[in-house]
Every structure is written in C-alpha cells, then in structure tokens.
PDB file of C-alpha atoms in Angstrom:
ATOM      1  CA  ASN A  66      -0.031   0.030   0.038  1.00  0.00           C
ATOM      2  CA  ALA A  67       1.823   3.092  -1.183  1.00  0.00           C
ATOM      3  CA  GLY A  68       2.204   5.930   1.202  1.00  0.00           C
ATOM      4  CA  VAL A  69       1.544   9.524   0.500  1.00  0.00           C
ATOM      5  CA  MET A  70       3.251  10.576  -2.817  1.00  0.00           C
ATOM      6  CA  GLN A  71       4.733  14.171  -3.421  1.00  0.00           C
ATOM      7  CA  ASN A  72       6.352  15.487  -6.480  1.00  0.00           C
ATOM      8  CA  PRO A  73       8.541  17.067  -7.418  1.00  0.00           C
ATOM      9  CA  ARG A  74      10.833  16.067  -4.529  1.00  0.00           C
ATOM     10  CA  HIS A  75      13.020  19.386  -5.389  1.00  0.00           C
ATOM     11  CA  LEU A  76      11.850  22.241  -7.156  1.00  0.00           C
ATOM     12  CA  VAL A  77      13.918  25.369  -8.247  1.00  0.00           C
ATOM     13  CA  ARG A  78      12.024  28.526  -9.110  1.00  0.00           C
ATOM     14  CA  ARG A  79      13.190  32.136 -10.164  1.00  0.00           C
ATOM     15  CA  ARG A  80      11.420  35.002  -8.716  1.00  0.00           C
ATOM     16  CA  GLY A  81       8.319  35.684 -10.347  1.00  0.00           C
ATOM     17  CA  GLN A  82       7.849  32.214 -11.579  1.00  0.00           C
ATOM     18  CA  GLU A  83       5.097  29.918 -10.709  1.00  0.00           C
ATOM     19  CA  ALA A  84       5.466  26.645  -8.737  1.00  0.00           C
ATOM     20  CA  ARG A  85       2.983  23.615  -8.848  1.00  0.00           C
ATOM     21  CA  LEU A  86       3.368  20.909  -5.933  1.00  0.00           C
ATOM     22  CA  ARG A  87       1.491  17.794  -6.535  1.00  0.00           C
ATOM     23  CA  CYS A  88       0.198  15.141  -3.792  1.00  0.00           C
ATOM     24  CA  SER A  89      -1.362  11.964  -4.004  1.00  0.00           C
ATOM     25  CA  PRO A  90      -2.823  10.774  -1.011  1.00  0.00           C
ATOM     26  CA  MET A  91      -2.800   7.298   0.673  1.00  0.00           C
ATOM     27  CA  LYS A  92      -5.077   4.813  -1.241  1.00  0.00           C
ATOM     28  CA  GLY A  93      -8.341   5.081   0.336  1.00  0.00           C
ATOM     29  CA  HIS A  94      -7.720   8.444   1.698  1.00  0.00           C
ATOM     30  CA  SER A  95      -9.872  11.405   0.574  1.00  0.00           C
ATOM     31  CA  HIS A  96      -8.860  14.093   2.995  1.00  0.00           C
ATOM     32  CA  VAL A  97      -5.570  15.955   2.023  1.00  0.00           C
ATOM     33  CA  TYR A  98      -3.829  18.628   4.289  1.00  0.00           C
ATOM     34  CA  TRP A  99      -0.670  20.856   3.116  1.00  0.00           C
ATOM     35  CA  TYR A 100       1.789  22.145   5.795  1.00  0.00           C
ATOM     36  CA  ARG A 101       4.716  24.307   5.078  1.00  0.00           C
ATOM     37  CA  GLN A 102       7.837  23.912   7.020  1.00  0.00           C
ATOM     38  CA  LEU A 103      10.163  27.054   6.986  1.00  0.00           C
ATOM     39  CA  PRO A 104      13.988  26.495   7.948  1.00  0.00           C
ATOM     40  CA  GLU A 105      14.347  25.756  11.758  1.00  0.00           C
ATOM     41  CA  GLU A 106      10.718  25.995  12.260  1.00  0.00           C
ATOM     42  CA  GLY A 107       7.883  23.665  13.004  1.00  0.00           C
ATOM     43  CA  LEU A 108       5.111  22.735  10.448  1.00  0.00           C
ATOM     44  CA  LYS A 109       2.477  25.343   9.856  1.00  0.00           C
ATOM     45  CA  PHE A 110      -0.960  24.417   8.685  1.00  0.00           C
ATOM     46  CA  MET A 111      -1.947  25.706   5.290  1.00  0.00           C
ATOM     47  CA  VAL A 112      -5.287  24.081   3.914  1.00  0.00           C
ATOM     48  CA  TYR A 113      -7.481  21.259   4.162  1.00  0.00           C
ATOM     49  CA  LEU A 114      -9.325  19.675   1.156  1.00  0.00           C
ATOM     50  CA  GLN A 115     -11.596  16.976   0.362  1.00  0.00           C
ATOM     51  CA  LYS A 116     -12.287  15.843  -3.238  1.00  0.00           C
ATOM     52  CA  GLU A 117     -13.304  19.093  -4.933  1.00  0.00           C
ATOM     53  CA  ASN A 118     -13.767  21.031  -2.010  1.00  0.00           C
ATOM     54  CA  ILE A 119     -11.690  23.377   0.020  1.00  0.00           C
ATOM     55  CA  ILE A 120     -12.858  22.716   3.735  1.00  0.00           C
ATOM     56  CA  ASP A 121     -10.367  25.120   5.615  1.00  0.00           C
ATOM     57  CA  GLU A 122      -7.839  27.369   4.032  1.00  0.00           C
ATOM     58  CA  SER A 123      -7.376  29.606   6.959  1.00  0.00           C
ATOM     59  CA  GLY A 124      -3.231  28.733   7.000  1.00  0.00           C
ATOM     60  CA  MET A 125      -3.078  29.881   3.463  1.00  0.00           C
ATOM     61  CA  PRO A 126      -1.683  33.432   2.404  1.00  0.00           C
ATOM     62  CA  LYS A 127      -4.362  35.231   0.855  1.00  0.00           C
ATOM     63  CA  GLU A 128      -2.484  36.104  -2.499  1.00  0.00           C
ATOM     64  CA  ARG A 129      -0.804  34.096  -4.718  1.00  0.00           C
ATOM     65  CA  PHE A 130      -1.250  30.688  -3.079  1.00  0.00           C
ATOM     66  CA  SER A 131      -4.235  28.210  -4.150  1.00  0.00           C
ATOM     67  CA  ALA A 132      -4.959  24.887  -3.651  1.00  0.00           C
ATOM     68  CA  GLU A 133      -7.120  22.327  -5.338  1.00  0.00           C
ATOM     69  CA  PHE A 134      -8.208  18.545  -5.094  1.00  0.00           C
ATOM     70  CA  PRO A 135     -10.010  17.559  -8.279  1.00  0.00           C
ATOM     71  CA  LYS A 136     -12.233  14.488  -8.457  1.00  0.00           C
ATOM     72  CA  GLU A 137      -9.535  12.617 -10.772  1.00  0.00           C
ATOM     73  CA  GLY A 138      -5.781  13.245  -9.928  1.00  0.00           C
ATOM     74  CA  PRO A 139      -3.675  14.571  -7.231  1.00  0.00           C
ATOM     75  CA  SER A 140      -4.145  17.789  -5.014  1.00  0.00           C
ATOM     76  CA  ILE A 141      -2.237  20.747  -6.413  1.00  0.00           C
ATOM     77  CA  LEU A 142      -0.690  23.398  -4.352  1.00  0.00           C
ATOM     78  CA  ARG A 143       0.249  26.557  -6.715  1.00  0.00           C
ATOM     79  CA  ILE A 144       2.105  29.252  -5.802  1.00  0.00           C
ATOM     80  CA  GLN A 145       2.298  32.213  -8.239  1.00  0.00           C
ATOM     81  CA  GLN A 146       4.927  34.870  -8.765  1.00  0.00           C
ATOM     82  CA  VAL A 147       7.109  33.110  -6.086  1.00  0.00           C
ATOM     83  CA  VAL A 148       9.369  35.394  -3.687  1.00  0.00           C
ATOM     84  CA  ARG A 149      12.309  34.187  -1.923  1.00  0.00           C
ATOM     85  CA  GLY A 150      10.225  33.953   1.253  1.00  0.00           C
ATOM     86  CA  ASP A 151       8.404  30.948  -0.255  1.00  0.00           C
ATOM     87  CA  SER A 152      11.647  28.994  -0.106  1.00  0.00           C
ATOM     88  CA  ALA A 153      10.411  26.086   2.138  1.00  0.00           C
ATOM     89  CA  ALA A 154       9.532  22.329   2.632  1.00  0.00           C
ATOM     90  CA  TYR A 155       5.824  21.823   1.689  1.00  0.00           C
ATOM     91  CA  PHE A 156       4.538  18.632   3.164  1.00  0.00           C
ATOM     92  CA  CYS A 157       1.187  17.048   2.271  1.00  0.00           C
ATOM     93  CA  ALA A 158      -0.749  14.774   4.564  1.00  0.00           C
ATOM     94  CA  SER A 159      -3.551  12.577   4.076  1.00  0.00           C
ATOM     95  CA  SER A 160      -6.300  11.055   6.383  1.00  0.00           C
ATOM     96  CA  SER A 161      -9.010   8.600   5.681  1.00  0.00           C
ATOM     97  CA  SER A 162     -12.235  10.383   7.240  1.00  0.00           C
ATOM     98  CA  GLY A 163     -11.009  13.595   8.605  1.00  0.00           C
ATOM     99  CA  GLY A 164     -12.247  12.907  12.053  1.00  0.00           C
ATOM    100  CA  ALA A 165     -10.999  14.554  15.285  1.00  0.00           C
ATOM    101  CA  THR A 166      -8.798  11.506  16.075  1.00  0.00           C
ATOM    102  CA  ASP A 167      -8.061  10.059  12.522  1.00  0.00           C
ATOM    103  CA  THR A 168      -4.429  10.089  11.962  1.00  0.00           C
ATOM    104  CA  GLN A 169      -2.580  12.303   9.311  1.00  0.00           C
ATOM    105  CA  TYR A 170       0.114  10.389   7.299  1.00  0.00           C
ATOM    106  CA  PHE A 171       2.616  12.505   5.923  1.00  0.00           C
ATOM    107  CA  GLY A 172       4.386  12.665   2.353  1.00  0.00           C
ATOM    108  CA  PRO A 173       8.201  13.113   1.700  1.00  0.00           C
ATOM    109  CA  GLY A 174       7.798  16.612   1.043  1.00  0.00           C
ATOM    110  CA  THR A 175       8.506  19.187  -1.689  1.00  0.00           C
ATOM    111  CA  ARG A 176      11.663  21.385  -0.942  1.00  0.00           C
ATOM    112  CA  LEU A 177      10.996  24.597  -2.986  1.00  0.00           C
ATOM    113  CA  THR A 178      14.156  27.105  -3.654  1.00  0.00           C
ATOM    114  CA  VAL A 179      13.381  30.295  -4.908  1.00  0.00           C
ATOM    115  CA  LEU A 180      16.301  32.070  -6.661  1.00  0.00           C
TER     116      LEU A 180
ATOM    117  CA  GLU B  73      -3.326  31.749  19.714  1.00  0.00           C
ATOM    118  CA  ASP B  74      -3.047  27.813  19.676  1.00  0.00           C
ATOM    119  CA  LYS B  75       0.352  27.087  20.757  1.00  0.00           C
ATOM    120  CA  VAL B  76       2.493  23.788  21.295  1.00  0.00           C
ATOM    121  CA  VAL B  77       6.155  24.108  22.678  1.00  0.00           C
ATOM    122  CA  GLN B  78       8.644  21.284  22.634  1.00  0.00           C
ATOM    123  CA  SER B  79      11.647  21.258  24.762  1.00  0.00           C
ATOM    124  CA  PRO B  80      14.571  20.980  24.593  1.00  0.00           C
ATOM    125  CA  LEU B  81      15.043  22.140  21.255  1.00  0.00           C
ATOM    126  CA  SER B  82      18.151  20.273  20.822  1.00  0.00           C
ATOM    127  CA  LEU B  83      19.471  17.091  22.559  1.00  0.00           C
ATOM    128  CA  VAL B  84      22.896  15.098  22.361  1.00  0.00           C
ATOM    129  CA  VAL B  85      23.391  11.909  24.023  1.00  0.00           C
ATOM    130  CA  HIS B  86      25.439   8.743  23.875  1.00  0.00           C
ATOM    131  CA  GLU B  87      24.147   5.590  22.544  1.00  0.00           C
ATOM    132  CA  GLY B  88      22.466   3.420  25.380  1.00  0.00           C
ATOM    133  CA  ASP B  89      21.196   6.632  27.207  1.00  0.00           C
ATOM    134  CA  THR B  90      17.440   7.352  28.033  1.00  0.00           C
ATOM    135  CA  VAL B  91      15.976  10.469  26.925  1.00  0.00           C
ATOM    136  CA  THR B  92      12.664  12.091  27.596  1.00  0.00           C
ATOM    137  CA  LEU B  93      11.488  14.666  25.187  1.00  0.00           C
ATOM    138  CA  ASN B  94       8.679  16.990  26.470  1.00  0.00           C
ATOM    139  CA  CYS B  95       5.710  18.880  24.899  1.00  0.00           C
ATOM    140  CA  SER B  96       3.279  21.260  26.375  1.00  0.00           C
ATOM    141  CA  TYR B  97       0.261  23.035  24.757  1.00  0.00           C
ATOM    142  CA  GLU B  98      -2.211  25.797  25.033  1.00  0.00           C
ATOM    143  CA  VAL B  99      -5.040  25.079  22.526  1.00  0.00           C
ATOM    144  CA  THR B 100      -8.994  25.393  22.298  1.00  0.00           C
ATOM    145  CA  ASN B 101     -10.703  22.393  21.055  1.00  0.00           C
ATOM    146  CA  PHE B 102      -8.098  19.965  21.678  1.00  0.00           C
ATOM    147  CA  ARG B 103      -8.800  16.382  20.405  1.00  0.00           C
ATOM    148  CA  SER B 104      -5.475  14.495  20.509  1.00  0.00           C
ATOM    149  CA  LEU B 105      -1.797  14.719  20.807  1.00  0.00           C
ATOM    150  CA  LEU B 106       0.461  13.030  18.065  1.00  0.00           C
ATOM    151  CA  TRP B 107       4.269  12.449  17.910  1.00  0.00           C
ATOM    152  CA  TYR B 108       6.153  12.036  14.707  1.00  0.00           C
ATOM    153  CA  LYS B 109       9.718  11.448  13.970  1.00  0.00           C
ATOM    154  CA  GLN B 110      11.344  13.206  11.206  1.00  0.00           C
ATOM    155  CA  GLU B 111      14.359  12.193   9.445  1.00  0.00           C
ATOM    156  CA  LYS B 112      15.266  13.764   6.287  1.00  0.00           C
ATOM    157  CA  LYS B 113      11.976  13.147   4.576  1.00  0.00           C
ATOM    158  CA  ALA B 114       8.320  12.300   5.747  1.00  0.00           C
ATOM    159  CA  PRO B 115       7.582  13.022   9.087  1.00  0.00           C
ATOM    160  CA  THR B 116       6.537   9.318  10.444  1.00  0.00           C
ATOM    161  CA  PHE B 117       3.850   8.743  12.651  1.00  0.00           C
ATOM    162  CA  LEU B 118       4.810   7.374  16.163  1.00  0.00           C
ATOM    163  CA  PHE B 119       1.762   7.901  18.653  1.00  0.00           C
ATOM    164  CA  MET B 120      -1.615   9.161  18.930  1.00  0.00           C
ATOM    165  CA  LEU B 121      -2.626   9.946  22.490  1.00  0.00           C
ATOM    166  CA  THR B 122      -6.274  11.006  23.416  1.00  0.00           C
ATOM    167  CA  SER B 123      -6.766   9.843  27.332  1.00  0.00           C
ATOM    168  CA  SER B 124      -4.849  11.256  30.261  1.00  0.00           C
ATOM    169  CA  GLY B 125      -2.479   8.676  32.079  1.00  0.00           C
ATOM    170  CA  ILE B 126      -2.545   5.707  29.464  1.00  0.00           C
ATOM    171  CA  GLU B 127       0.865   5.164  28.288  1.00  0.00           C
ATOM    172  CA  LYS B 128       1.482   3.960  24.851  1.00  0.00           C
ATOM    173  CA  LYS B 129       4.187   1.904  24.000  1.00  0.00           C
ATOM    174  CA  SER B 130       6.035   0.644  20.635  1.00  0.00           C
ATOM    175  CA  GLY B 131       9.489  -1.056  21.650  1.00  0.00           C
ATOM    176  CA  ARG B 132      11.835   1.286  23.006  1.00  0.00           C
ATOM    177  CA  LEU B 133       9.562   4.321  22.760  1.00  0.00           C
ATOM    178  CA  SER B 134       6.816   5.190  25.184  1.00  0.00           C
ATOM    179  CA  SER B 135       4.411   8.212  25.310  1.00  0.00           C
ATOM    180  CA  ILE B 136       2.091   9.437  27.959  1.00  0.00           C
ATOM    181  CA  LEU B 137      -0.345  12.572  28.065  1.00  0.00           C
ATOM    182  CA  ASP B 138      -1.350  14.773  30.990  1.00  0.00           C
ATOM    183  CA  LYS B 139      -4.442  16.747  29.986  1.00  0.00           C
ATOM    184  CA  LYS B 140      -4.786  18.378  33.188  1.00  0.00           C
ATOM    185  CA  GLU B 141      -1.218  19.805  33.069  1.00  0.00           C
ATOM    186  CA  LEU B 142      -1.487  19.994  29.307  1.00  0.00           C
ATOM    187  CA  PHE B 143       1.616  18.331  28.355  1.00  0.00           C
ATOM    188  CA  SER B 144       2.961  15.144  27.075  1.00  0.00           C
ATOM    189  CA  ILE B 145       6.532  13.459  27.320  1.00  0.00           C
ATOM    190  CA  LEU B 146       8.203  10.818  24.729  1.00  0.00           C
ATOM    191  CA  ASN B 147      10.766   8.270  26.388  1.00  0.00           C
ATOM    192  CA  ILE B 148      13.461   6.647  24.474  1.00  0.00           C
ATOM    193  CA  THR B 149      15.293   4.117  26.295  1.00  0.00           C
ATOM    194  CA  ALA B 150      18.561   2.453  25.270  1.00  0.00           C
ATOM    195  CA  THR B 151      18.893   4.884  22.501  1.00  0.00           C
ATOM    196  CA  GLN B 152      20.679   3.801  19.242  1.00  0.00           C
ATOM    197  CA  THR B 153      22.321   5.975  16.463  1.00  0.00           C
ATOM    198  CA  GLY B 154      19.184   5.298  14.333  1.00  0.00           C
ATOM    199  CA  ASP B 155      17.131   7.124  16.809  1.00  0.00           C
ATOM    200  CA  SER B 156      18.735  10.222  15.789  1.00  0.00           C
ATOM    201  CA  ALA B 157      15.982  12.676  14.248  1.00  0.00           C
ATOM    202  CA  VAL B 158      13.877  15.658  14.865  1.00  0.00           C
ATOM    203  CA  TYR B 159      10.943  14.426  16.939  1.00  0.00           C
ATOM    204  CA  LEU B 160       7.886  16.442  16.364  1.00  0.00           C
ATOM    205  CA  CYS B 161       4.802  17.038  18.847  1.00  0.00           C
ATOM    206  CA  ALA B 162       1.436  18.099  17.179  1.00  0.00           C
ATOM    207  CA  VAL B 163      -1.821  18.665  18.769  1.00  0.00           C
ATOM    208  CA  SER B 164      -5.065  17.881  16.898  1.00  0.00           C
ATOM    209  CA  ILE B 165      -7.838  20.721  17.042  1.00  0.00           C
ATOM    210  CA  ILE B 166     -11.068  21.127  15.581  1.00  0.00           C
ATOM    211  CA  GLN B 167     -11.332  24.836  14.461  1.00  0.00           C
ATOM    212  CA  GLY B 168     -14.007  24.510  11.812  1.00  0.00           C
ATOM    213  CA  ALA B 169     -12.181  21.431  10.517  1.00  0.00           C
ATOM    214  CA  GLN B 170      -9.590  19.182  11.979  1.00  0.00           C
ATOM    215  CA  LYS B 171      -5.984  20.514  12.048  1.00  0.00           C
ATOM    216  CA  LEU B 172      -2.652  19.614  13.407  1.00  0.00           C
ATOM    217  CA  VAL B 173      -0.798  22.450  15.294  1.00  0.00           C
ATOM    218  CA  PHE B 174       2.943  21.609  15.643  1.00  0.00           C
ATOM    219  CA  GLY B 175       5.684  22.485  18.162  1.00  0.00           C
ATOM    220  CA  GLN B 176       9.090  23.519  16.630  1.00  0.00           C
ATOM    221  CA  GLY B 177      10.585  19.923  17.080  1.00  0.00           C
ATOM    222  CA  THR B 178      13.435  18.400  19.128  1.00  0.00           C
ATOM    223  CA  ARG B 179      16.656  17.558  17.384  1.00  0.00           C
ATOM    224  CA  LEU B 180      17.880  14.301  18.990  1.00  0.00           C
ATOM    225  CA  THR B 181      21.508  13.421  18.213  1.00  0.00           C
ATOM    226  CA  ILE B 182      22.807   9.902  19.498  1.00  0.00           C
ATOM    227  CA  ASN B 183      26.422   9.776  19.390  1.00  0.00           C
ATOM    228  CA  PRO B 184      28.152   6.238  19.294  1.00  0.00           C
TER     229      PRO B 184
END
C-alpha cells in the first residue's frame, strides 16, 4: 500500500515564476492537508481539502497561493509569482475520514528553492 | 492563539542513554496529541494520545499524556544512532475542521 506521494521532491524556481506541487494521498484516503515548514521551524497548517472541496484554508496566504483537489488526479498546491520567502519544505498529509482522532500520514515533502 | 512548545530544542546523548522529550500545549478544542519522527524526509507517525495517564508503548519508545497539566512526554530507552532525528509533537484541534498544530521539534542526536 503506497504511502502519500509528493512530486517533485525538489523544485527550483526564479522569482516571479510559478510553482506547482503535487500530492497523491494514500489509497483509500480522501482528505488532504498541506503544511509548510520554514527552515528551523515547525510545520504550519495551510489548507485542508476533500475531493473537489476546500474545507479550511485559514493557514494559506491570501494572495498568490491556491490549492485544489479535483475529482480525478492529485491535489495541487500552486504558488504564483514566487518570492524568496516562499522557499520552504511543503508537506502533504492525508487521512481516511478527517475525523478528530484520525491520523494524518505525511508525504516526503517538496523542497522549494526560490532563487 | 493555539501554541505547542517542545523542549529541549536540541539534545545530544550517547548511545544507550535514556532520553525524555517534552511537549506542552495551549489550545482550544483539543482532540488528540501526536508524536512524529522526522528524518530527512516524511514525518513518520509514532503515537496518538487521547486519554490522560494511559501510556502508549512501541519497542523502546513510550509516551504519555497529561490533559490536566497540558503536556506530554516521549521517552526513548537504550537509544541507538538510528534514533537520531527531529521529533515533532502536534496537537489535533477542531477549528471548523481538523488541523494539526505543531511544535518546533526537538533535534535528537545519538553519538556512538
């Protein structure tokens, strides 16, 4: 049973370009969460999605960032016009039900570097 | 503001030592507390704790939660170099929907 898959594992962008990060949840999981980890900091919640729905995007910057989880295919975190401060590790997690005591399982992360 | 604080931030011990990692929290709508181990890749799940005073154990690792004093500890006995990692504590809250609030992590280094 494959775990949470993320790609690419490393992404380098120049300032002003767009970054697209992909996440395929564990088989049987329909709840996806995105977290950002800045250097030497803990993970910070960004957004929680179910298939075709954004449930909670309270941790996501209002501008330049968007997320989707279409009916078919992976969840996408999109960052437009990247800036140096966007450099971080972006982790995706998935769970089976989104319930209060449902465990979130994490992918290996995408390390974004903005030059 | 919901807050999770881990201590120490960094710990270096010798192989065979026992270590205790601490996690305290101040959150609204607490549901559970989770420990993860993060090496150079994905945080891997260790424990989920929901009830006070009930120890969870897996091999040399164990953890317990105190919901009255709002903290948890993670113990590792007979440490090995493979235990070197960042250990993350996270609290699951319900704020509209479920989310995890993470501490900064404790970087544990086990020297041979």
